[in-house]
Amino acid sequence: MKIDRTVVKALPLFDRMSDEELDKLLAHASSRRVPQGECVFEQGQPAVSFYLLLHGRLKVTQVTEDGQQIIVRVVHPGDLFGFAKALQRSDYPGTAIAAAESLTLGWPTDLWPSFVEHNPRLAVTAMQTIGQRLEEAHTRIREMSTQEVERRVAHAVVRLARKAGRKEERGIRIDFPISRQDIAEMTGTTLHTVSRILSAWEGLGLVEGGRQKLLVTNIVRLSELAEGFKDHP
């Protein structure tokens, strides 16, 4: 499927590139529609391509040595992902699954050195992405080591609302299907615990749930919970 150059140029990562530069970049790219629930790649597979998400949402999961599945990252439109070569890896460290129907662009991994050499802004963005992922990993490790479960869940929901939220009349809608199990895998806890916490929040008017839907109705109070402020003013 041919990708319209204007779709790519609308992304901040590419908006300063000339049409000629962009056409050269896209000449080596292949596009793919990924239905909800399908994988772009799986943990441990040879890293034959790296990707850009044009549309949709992906969740990147890892299975730990003890067999626990955790969600390590949510990929948003405009994000680069799967660039294992930049991490000095020959395989993918996680599995990228479409949380909603998605559209990706992929390039052969062998092109990564040329990709960053001829596109300094992309190289900087890749480094920033790696830095952000490390910071997010450190933050989550710190949260799991030092914070009670309710604060961890609040942090996860607030992050989702800020990165993937769509404002509505009654609050902020997380604009892709998100289950309570997903939130449990993001926060290192159990489905039962997340269900109990979200049910309590619904009773307080902080969120509204549903089957794979989440509406944050009081982002200010939820942010306070994330920071450890339990009492109402």
PDB file of C-alpha atoms in Angstrom:
ATOM      1  CA  MET A   1       0.000   0.000   0.000  1.00  0.00           C
ATOM      2  CA  LYS A   2       1.449   3.368  -1.037  1.00  0.00           C
ATOM      3  CA  ILE A   3       1.675   5.927   1.746  1.00  0.00           C
ATOM      4  CA  ASP A   4       0.680   9.510   1.008  1.00  0.00           C
ATOM      5  CA  ARG A   5       3.702  11.699   1.671  1.00  0.00           C
ATOM      6  CA  THR A   6       1.522  14.349   3.326  1.00  0.00           C
ATOM      7  CA  VAL A   7       0.435  11.845   6.013  1.00  0.00           C
ATOM      8  CA  VAL A   8       4.055  11.296   7.015  1.00  0.00           C
ATOM      9  CA  LYS A   9       5.036  14.959   6.696  1.00  0.00           C
ATOM     10  CA  ALA A  10       2.297  15.873   9.175  1.00  0.00           C
ATOM     11  CA  LEU A  11       4.267  14.086  11.910  1.00  0.00           C
ATOM     12  CA  PRO A  12       6.669  16.322  13.906  1.00  0.00           C
ATOM     13  CA  LEU A  13       9.507  13.893  13.189  1.00  0.00           C
ATOM     14  CA  PHE A  14       9.344  14.617   9.443  1.00  0.00           C
ATOM     15  CA  ASP A  15       7.842  18.094   9.148  1.00  0.00           C
ATOM     16  CA  ARG A  16      11.181  19.777   8.337  1.00  0.00           C
ATOM     17  CA  MET A  17      12.192  17.323   5.632  1.00  0.00           C
ATOM     18  CA  SER A  18      11.957  18.342   1.997  1.00  0.00           C
ATOM     19  CA  ASP A  19       9.644  16.413  -0.303  1.00  0.00           C
ATOM     20  CA  GLU A  20      12.685  14.960  -2.069  1.00  0.00           C
ATOM     21  CA  GLU A  21      14.246  13.760   1.214  1.00  0.00           C
ATOM     22  CA  LEU A  22      10.950  12.275   2.312  1.00  0.00           C
ATOM     23  CA  ASP A  23      10.431  10.473  -0.992  1.00  0.00           C
ATOM     24  CA  LYS A  24      13.891   8.894  -0.669  1.00  0.00           C
ATOM     25  CA  LEU A  25      13.054   7.751   2.833  1.00  0.00           C
ATOM     26  CA  LEU A  26       9.680   6.332   1.841  1.00  0.00           C
ATOM     27  CA  ALA A  27      11.136   4.548  -1.194  1.00  0.00           C
ATOM     28  CA  HIS A  28      12.623   1.943   1.151  1.00  0.00           C
ATOM     29  CA  ALA A  29       9.596   1.675   3.454  1.00  0.00           C
ATOM     30  CA  SER A  30       6.832  -0.890   3.471  1.00  0.00           C
ATOM     31  CA  SER A  31       3.461  -0.224   5.046  1.00  0.00           C
ATOM     32  CA  ARG A  32       1.270  -2.651   6.927  1.00  0.00           C
ATOM     33  CA  ARG A  33      -2.166  -2.552   8.454  1.00  0.00           C
ATOM     34  CA  VAL A  34      -2.205  -4.438  11.746  1.00  0.00           C
ATOM     35  CA  PRO A  35      -5.640  -5.552  12.992  1.00  0.00           C
ATOM     36  CA  GLN A  36      -6.339  -5.240  16.707  1.00  0.00           C
ATOM     37  CA  GLY A  37      -4.758  -8.135  18.588  1.00  0.00           C
ATOM     38  CA  GLU A  38      -2.176  -9.004  15.924  1.00  0.00           C
ATOM     39  CA  CYS A  39       1.587  -8.760  16.477  1.00  0.00           C
ATOM     40  CA  VAL A  40       4.017  -6.610  14.513  1.00  0.00           C
ATOM     41  CA  PHE A  41       6.859  -8.725  15.927  1.00  0.00           C
ATOM     42  CA  GLU A  42       7.383 -11.099  18.835  1.00  0.00           C
ATOM     43  CA  GLN A  43       9.889 -11.194  21.657  1.00  0.00           C
ATOM     44  CA  GLY A  44      13.050 -13.085  20.677  1.00  0.00           C
ATOM     45  CA  GLN A  45      12.462 -12.922  16.920  1.00  0.00           C
ATOM     46  CA  PRO A  46      15.374 -11.685  14.759  1.00  0.00           C
ATOM     47  CA  ALA A  47      15.089  -7.911  14.425  1.00  0.00           C
ATOM     48  CA  VAL A  48      14.792  -7.705  10.653  1.00  0.00           C
ATOM     49  CA  SER A  49      12.978  -4.341  10.547  1.00  0.00           C
ATOM     50  CA  PHE A  50      12.439  -1.150  12.505  1.00  0.00           C
ATOM     51  CA  TYR A  51       9.184   0.778  12.437  1.00  0.00           C
ATOM     52  CA  LEU A  52       7.222   3.990  12.677  1.00  0.00           C
ATOM     53  CA  LEU A  53       3.636   3.987  13.927  1.00  0.00           C
ATOM     54  CA  LEU A  54       1.436   6.137  11.692  1.00  0.00           C
ATOM     55  CA  HIS A  55      -1.949   5.373  13.196  1.00  0.00           C
ATOM     56  CA  GLY A  56      -3.428   3.388  16.076  1.00  0.00           C
ATOM     57  CA  ARG A  57      -1.787   2.209  19.304  1.00  0.00           C
ATOM     58  CA  LEU A  58       0.533  -0.657  20.135  1.00  0.00           C
ATOM     59  CA  LYS A  59       1.393  -2.204  23.476  1.00  0.00           C
ATOM     60  CA  VAL A  60       4.850  -3.722  23.881  1.00  0.00           C
ATOM     61  CA  THR A  61       4.913  -6.685  26.251  1.00  0.00           C
ATOM     62  CA  GLN A  62       7.697  -8.769  27.738  1.00  0.00           C
ATOM     63  CA  VAL A  63       7.558 -12.163  29.398  1.00  0.00           C
ATOM     64  CA  THR A  64       9.874 -12.294  32.409  1.00  0.00           C
ATOM     65  CA  GLU A  65      12.037 -15.256  33.400  1.00  0.00           C
ATOM     66  CA  ASP A  66       9.363 -16.382  35.866  1.00  0.00           C
ATOM     67  CA  GLY A  67       6.704 -16.343  33.113  1.00  0.00           C
ATOM     68  CA  GLN A  68       4.929 -13.109  34.076  1.00  0.00           C
ATOM     69  CA  GLN A  69       3.766 -10.899  31.220  1.00  0.00           C
ATOM     70  CA  ILE A  70       4.220  -7.171  31.679  1.00  0.00           C
ATOM     71  CA  ILE A  71       3.452  -4.199  29.435  1.00  0.00           C
ATOM     72  CA  VAL A  72       6.650  -2.178  29.161  1.00  0.00           C
ATOM     73  CA  ARG A  73       5.531   0.508  26.747  1.00  0.00           C
ATOM     74  CA  VAL A  74       2.610   1.924  24.801  1.00  0.00           C
ATOM     75  CA  VAL A  75       3.539   3.092  21.282  1.00  0.00           C
ATOM     76  CA  HIS A  76       1.715   6.200  20.064  1.00  0.00           C
ATOM     77  CA  PRO A  77       1.365   7.640  16.527  1.00  0.00           C
ATOM     78  CA  GLY A  78       4.627   9.228  15.405  1.00  0.00           C
ATOM     79  CA  ASP A  79       6.766   6.955  17.611  1.00  0.00           C
ATOM     80  CA  LEU A  80       9.690   4.940  16.290  1.00  0.00           C
ATOM     81  CA  PHE A  81       9.845   1.398  17.658  1.00  0.00           C
ATOM     82  CA  GLY A  82      11.568  -1.912  17.105  1.00  0.00           C
ATOM     83  CA  PHE A  83      14.977  -0.346  16.431  1.00  0.00           C
ATOM     84  CA  ALA A  84      16.864  -3.140  18.198  1.00  0.00           C
ATOM     85  CA  LYS A  85      20.078  -2.330  16.299  1.00  0.00           C
ATOM     86  CA  ALA A  86      20.322   0.987  18.129  1.00  0.00           C
ATOM     87  CA  LEU A  87      20.249  -1.018  21.369  1.00  0.00           C
ATOM     88  CA  GLN A  88      23.023  -3.318  20.093  1.00  0.00           C
ATOM     89  CA  ARG A  89      20.577  -6.221  19.887  1.00  0.00           C
ATOM     90  CA  SER A  90      19.948  -8.685  17.080  1.00  0.00           C
ATOM     91  CA  ASP A  91      16.501  -9.692  18.380  1.00  0.00           C
ATOM     92  CA  TYR A  92      13.391  -7.890  19.572  1.00  0.00           C
ATOM     93  CA  PRO A  93      13.333  -7.517  23.383  1.00  0.00           C
ATOM     94  CA  GLY A  94       9.514  -7.481  23.467  1.00  0.00           C
ATOM     95  CA  THR A  95       6.327  -8.264  21.550  1.00  0.00           C
ATOM     96  CA  ALA A  96       4.475  -5.398  19.829  1.00  0.00           C
ATOM     97  CA  ILE A  97       0.714  -6.027  19.733  1.00  0.00           C
ATOM     98  CA  ALA A  98      -1.925  -3.772  18.168  1.00  0.00           C
ATOM     99  CA  ALA A  99      -4.163  -2.439  20.949  1.00  0.00           C
ATOM    100  CA  ALA A 100      -6.313  -0.922  18.190  1.00  0.00           C
ATOM    101  CA  GLU A 101      -6.196  -1.278  14.416  1.00  0.00           C
ATOM    102  CA  SER A 102      -2.879   0.270  13.451  1.00  0.00           C
ATOM    103  CA  LEU A 103      -0.829   1.341  10.463  1.00  0.00           C
ATOM    104  CA  THR A 104       2.951   0.960  10.501  1.00  0.00           C
ATOM    105  CA  LEU A 105       5.845   1.830   8.239  1.00  0.00           C
ATOM    106  CA  GLY A 106       8.815  -0.527   8.319  1.00  0.00           C
ATOM    107  CA  TRP A 107      12.384  -0.377   7.046  1.00  0.00           C
ATOM    108  CA  PRO A 108      14.978  -3.189   6.880  1.00  0.00           C
ATOM    109  CA  THR A 109      17.206  -3.139   9.968  1.00  0.00           C
ATOM    110  CA  ASP A 110      20.297  -3.081   7.726  1.00  0.00           C
ATOM    111  CA  LEU A 111      19.272   0.435   6.663  1.00  0.00           C
ATOM    112  CA  TRP A 112      19.383   1.789  10.241  1.00  0.00           C
ATOM    113  CA  PRO A 113      22.988   3.170  10.030  1.00  0.00           C
ATOM    114  CA  SER A 114      22.216   4.953   6.765  1.00  0.00           C
ATOM    115  CA  PHE A 115      18.835   6.035   8.110  1.00  0.00           C
ATOM    116  CA  VAL A 116      20.361   7.954  11.032  1.00  0.00           C
ATOM    117  CA  GLU A 117      23.459   9.141   9.127  1.00  0.00           C
ATOM    118  CA  HIS A 118      21.439  10.932   6.462  1.00  0.00           C
ATOM    119  CA  ASN A 119      18.657  12.085   8.776  1.00  0.00           C
ATOM    120  CA  PRO A 120      20.263  13.763  11.809  1.00  0.00           C
ATOM    121  CA  ARG A 121      16.908  14.759  13.246  1.00  0.00           C
ATOM    122  CA  LEU A 122      15.758  11.153  13.203  1.00  0.00           C
ATOM    123  CA  ALA A 123      18.981  10.117  14.923  1.00  0.00           C
ATOM    124  CA  VAL A 124      18.351  12.689  17.659  1.00  0.00           C
ATOM    125  CA  THR A 125      14.751  11.523  17.979  1.00  0.00           C
ATOM    126  CA  ALA A 126      15.876   7.907  18.277  1.00  0.00           C
ATOM    127  CA  MET A 127      18.299   8.852  21.046  1.00  0.00           C
ATOM    128  CA  GLN A 128      15.578  10.842  22.786  1.00  0.00           C
ATOM    129  CA  THR A 129      13.221   7.867  22.506  1.00  0.00           C
ATOM    130  CA  ILE A 130      15.820   5.560  24.051  1.00  0.00           C
ATOM    131  CA  GLY A 131      16.381   8.104  26.815  1.00  0.00           C
ATOM    132  CA  GLN A 132      12.646   8.412  27.464  1.00  0.00           C
ATOM    133  CA  ARG A 133      12.270   4.635  27.590  1.00  0.00           C
ATOM    134  CA  LEU A 134      15.112   4.373  30.114  1.00  0.00           C
ATOM    135  CA  GLU A 135      13.588   7.144  32.211  1.00  0.00           C
ATOM    136  CA  GLU A 136      10.160   5.469  32.050  1.00  0.00           C
ATOM    137  CA  ALA A 137      11.731   2.151  33.050  1.00  0.00           C
ATOM    138  CA  HIS A 138      13.532   3.762  35.998  1.00  0.00           C
ATOM    139  CA  THR A 139      10.334   5.531  37.039  1.00  0.00           C
ATOM    140  CA  ARG A 140       8.328   2.310  36.945  1.00  0.00           C
ATOM    141  CA  ILE A 141      11.005   0.397  38.853  1.00  0.00           C
ATOM    142  CA  ARG A 142      10.999   3.149  41.475  1.00  0.00           C
ATOM    143  CA  GLU A 143       7.204   3.130  41.659  1.00  0.00           C
ATOM    144  CA  MET A 144       7.046  -0.651  42.013  1.00  0.00           C
ATOM    145  CA  SER A 145       9.756  -0.631  44.671  1.00  0.00           C
ATOM    146  CA  THR A 146       8.491   2.225  46.811  1.00  0.00           C
ATOM    147  CA  GLN A 147       4.844   2.988  46.107  1.00  0.00           C
ATOM    148  CA  GLU A 148       1.648   1.281  47.151  1.00  0.00           C
ATOM    149  CA  VAL A 149      -0.447  -0.236  44.394  1.00  0.00           C
ATOM    150  CA  GLU A 150      -3.109   2.489  44.237  1.00  0.00           C
ATOM    151  CA  ARG A 151      -0.472   5.143  43.513  1.00  0.00           C
ATOM    152  CA  ARG A 152       1.100   2.976  40.780  1.00  0.00           C
ATOM    153  CA  VAL A 153      -2.277   2.460  39.121  1.00  0.00           C
ATOM    154  CA  ALA A 154      -3.032   6.193  39.388  1.00  0.00           C
ATOM    155  CA  HIS A 155       0.321   7.041  37.759  1.00  0.00           C
ATOM    156  CA  ALA A 156      -0.371   4.596  34.905  1.00  0.00           C
ATOM    157  CA  VAL A 157      -3.870   5.955  34.224  1.00  0.00           C
ATOM    158  CA  VAL A 158      -2.716   9.580  34.396  1.00  0.00           C
ATOM    159  CA  ARG A 159       0.118   8.837  31.940  1.00  0.00           C
ATOM    160  CA  LEU A 160      -2.323   7.187  29.542  1.00  0.00           C
ATOM    161  CA  ALA A 161      -4.756  10.100  29.827  1.00  0.00           C
ATOM    162  CA  ARG A 162      -2.009  12.595  29.035  1.00  0.00           C
ATOM    163  CA  LYS A 163      -0.471  10.635  26.140  1.00  0.00           C
ATOM    164  CA  ALA A 164      -3.555   9.018  24.621  1.00  0.00           C
ATOM    165  CA  GLY A 165      -6.425  11.052  26.019  1.00  0.00           C
ATOM    166  CA  ARG A 166      -9.229  12.647  24.041  1.00  0.00           C
ATOM    167  CA  LYS A 167     -11.166  15.394  25.784  1.00  0.00           C
ATOM    168  CA  GLU A 168     -14.910  14.897  26.064  1.00  0.00           C
ATOM    169  CA  GLU A 169     -17.631  16.806  27.859  1.00  0.00           C
ATOM    170  CA  ARG A 170     -17.399  14.607  30.968  1.00  0.00           C
ATOM    171  CA  GLY A 171     -13.643  14.101  31.074  1.00  0.00           C
ATOM    172  CA  ILE A 172     -10.716  12.555  29.200  1.00  0.00           C
ATOM    173  CA  ARG A 173     -11.303   9.372  27.224  1.00  0.00           C
ATOM    174  CA  ILE A 174      -8.365   7.016  26.708  1.00  0.00           C
ATOM    175  CA  ASP A 175      -8.780   6.611  22.978  1.00  0.00           C
ATOM    176  CA  PHE A 176      -7.846   2.958  22.511  1.00  0.00           C
ATOM    177  CA  PRO A 177      -9.192  -0.235  24.071  1.00  0.00           C
ATOM    178  CA  ILE A 178      -7.616  -0.688  27.504  1.00  0.00           C
ATOM    179  CA  SER A 179      -8.561  -3.539  29.812  1.00  0.00           C
ATOM    180  CA  ARG A 180      -8.111  -3.920  33.542  1.00  0.00           C
ATOM    181  CA  GLN A 181      -5.693  -6.745  32.783  1.00  0.00           C
ATOM    182  CA  ASP A 182      -3.623  -4.325  30.669  1.00  0.00           C
ATOM    183  CA  ILE A 183      -3.407  -1.909  33.600  1.00  0.00           C
ATOM    184  CA  ALA A 184      -2.424  -4.787  35.892  1.00  0.00           C
ATOM    185  CA  GLU A 185       0.398  -5.701  33.483  1.00  0.00           C
ATOM    186  CA  MET A 186       1.542  -2.068  33.389  1.00  0.00           C
ATOM    187  CA  THR A 187       1.750  -1.806  37.159  1.00  0.00           C
ATOM    188  CA  GLY A 188       2.991  -5.208  38.269  1.00  0.00           C
ATOM    189  CA  THR A 189      -0.134  -6.181  40.150  1.00  0.00           C
ATOM    190  CA  THR A 190      -3.147  -8.459  39.748  1.00  0.00           C
ATOM    191  CA  LEU A 191      -6.395  -8.120  37.830  1.00  0.00           C
ATOM    192  CA  HIS A 192      -8.312  -8.465  41.103  1.00  0.00           C
ATOM    193  CA  THR A 193      -6.425  -5.548  42.671  1.00  0.00           C
ATOM    194  CA  VAL A 194      -6.891  -3.266  39.658  1.00  0.00           C
ATOM    195  CA  SER A 195     -10.608  -4.125  39.510  1.00  0.00           C
ATOM    196  CA  ARG A 196     -10.992  -3.265  43.202  1.00  0.00           C
ATOM    197  CA  ILE A 197      -9.170   0.055  42.807  1.00  0.00           C
ATOM    198  CA  LEU A 198     -11.077   1.122  39.670  1.00  0.00           C
ATOM    199  CA  SER A 199     -14.398   0.171  41.244  1.00  0.00           C
ATOM    200  CA  ALA A 200     -13.552   2.334  44.266  1.00  0.00           C
ATOM    201  CA  TRP A 201     -12.576   5.218  41.976  1.00  0.00           C
ATOM    202  CA  GLU A 202     -15.840   4.881  40.069  1.00  0.00           C
ATOM    203  CA  GLY A 203     -17.661   5.222  43.378  1.00  0.00           C
ATOM    204  CA  LEU A 204     -15.715   8.439  44.061  1.00  0.00           C
ATOM    205  CA  GLY A 205     -16.465   9.834  40.582  1.00  0.00           C
ATOM    206  CA  LEU A 206     -12.845   9.761  39.409  1.00  0.00           C
ATOM    207  CA  VAL A 207     -13.266   7.386  36.465  1.00  0.00           C
ATOM    208  CA  GLU A 208     -15.948   5.610  34.469  1.00  0.00           C
ATOM    209  CA  GLY A 209     -15.176   2.134  33.199  1.00  0.00           C
ATOM    210  CA  GLY A 210     -16.633  -0.308  30.763  1.00  0.00           C
ATOM    211  CA  ARG A 211     -15.500  -3.173  28.596  1.00  0.00           C
ATOM    212  CA  GLN A 212     -12.009  -2.083  27.519  1.00  0.00           C
ATOM    213  CA  LYS A 213     -12.999   1.562  27.954  1.00  0.00           C
ATOM    214  CA  LEU A 214     -11.823   4.124  30.473  1.00  0.00           C
ATOM    215  CA  LEU A 215     -12.989   7.705  30.977  1.00  0.00           C
ATOM    216  CA  VAL A 216     -11.064   9.826  33.481  1.00  0.00           C
ATOM    217  CA  THR A 217     -13.647  12.182  34.964  1.00  0.00           C
ATOM    218  CA  ASN A 218     -11.411  13.898  37.549  1.00  0.00           C
ATOM    219  CA  ILE A 219      -7.808  14.107  36.320  1.00  0.00           C
ATOM    220  CA  VAL A 220      -6.857  16.597  39.059  1.00  0.00           C
ATOM    221  CA  ARG A 221      -7.901  14.308  41.908  1.00  0.00           C
ATOM    222  CA  LEU A 222      -6.364  11.272  40.180  1.00  0.00           C
ATOM    223  CA  SER A 223      -3.072  13.161  39.806  1.00  0.00           C
ATOM    224  CA  GLU A 224      -3.195  13.957  43.520  1.00  0.00           C
ATOM    225  CA  LEU A 225      -3.640  10.259  44.303  1.00  0.00           C
ATOM    226  CA  ALA A 226      -0.649   9.477  42.072  1.00  0.00           C
ATOM    227  CA  GLU A 227       1.437  11.935  44.084  1.00  0.00           C
ATOM    228  CA  GLY A 228       0.293  10.423  47.358  1.00  0.00           C
ATOM    229  CA  PHE A 229      -2.301  12.991  48.441  1.00  0.00           C
ATOM    230  CA  LYS A 230      -5.112  10.831  49.795  1.00  0.00           C
ATOM    231  CA  ASP A 231      -7.307  13.287  51.624  1.00  0.00           C
ATOM    232  CA  HIS A 232      -9.772  15.521  49.865  1.00  0.00           C
ATOM    233  CA  PRO A 233      -9.113  19.255  50.378  1.00  0.00           C
TER     234      PRO A 233
END
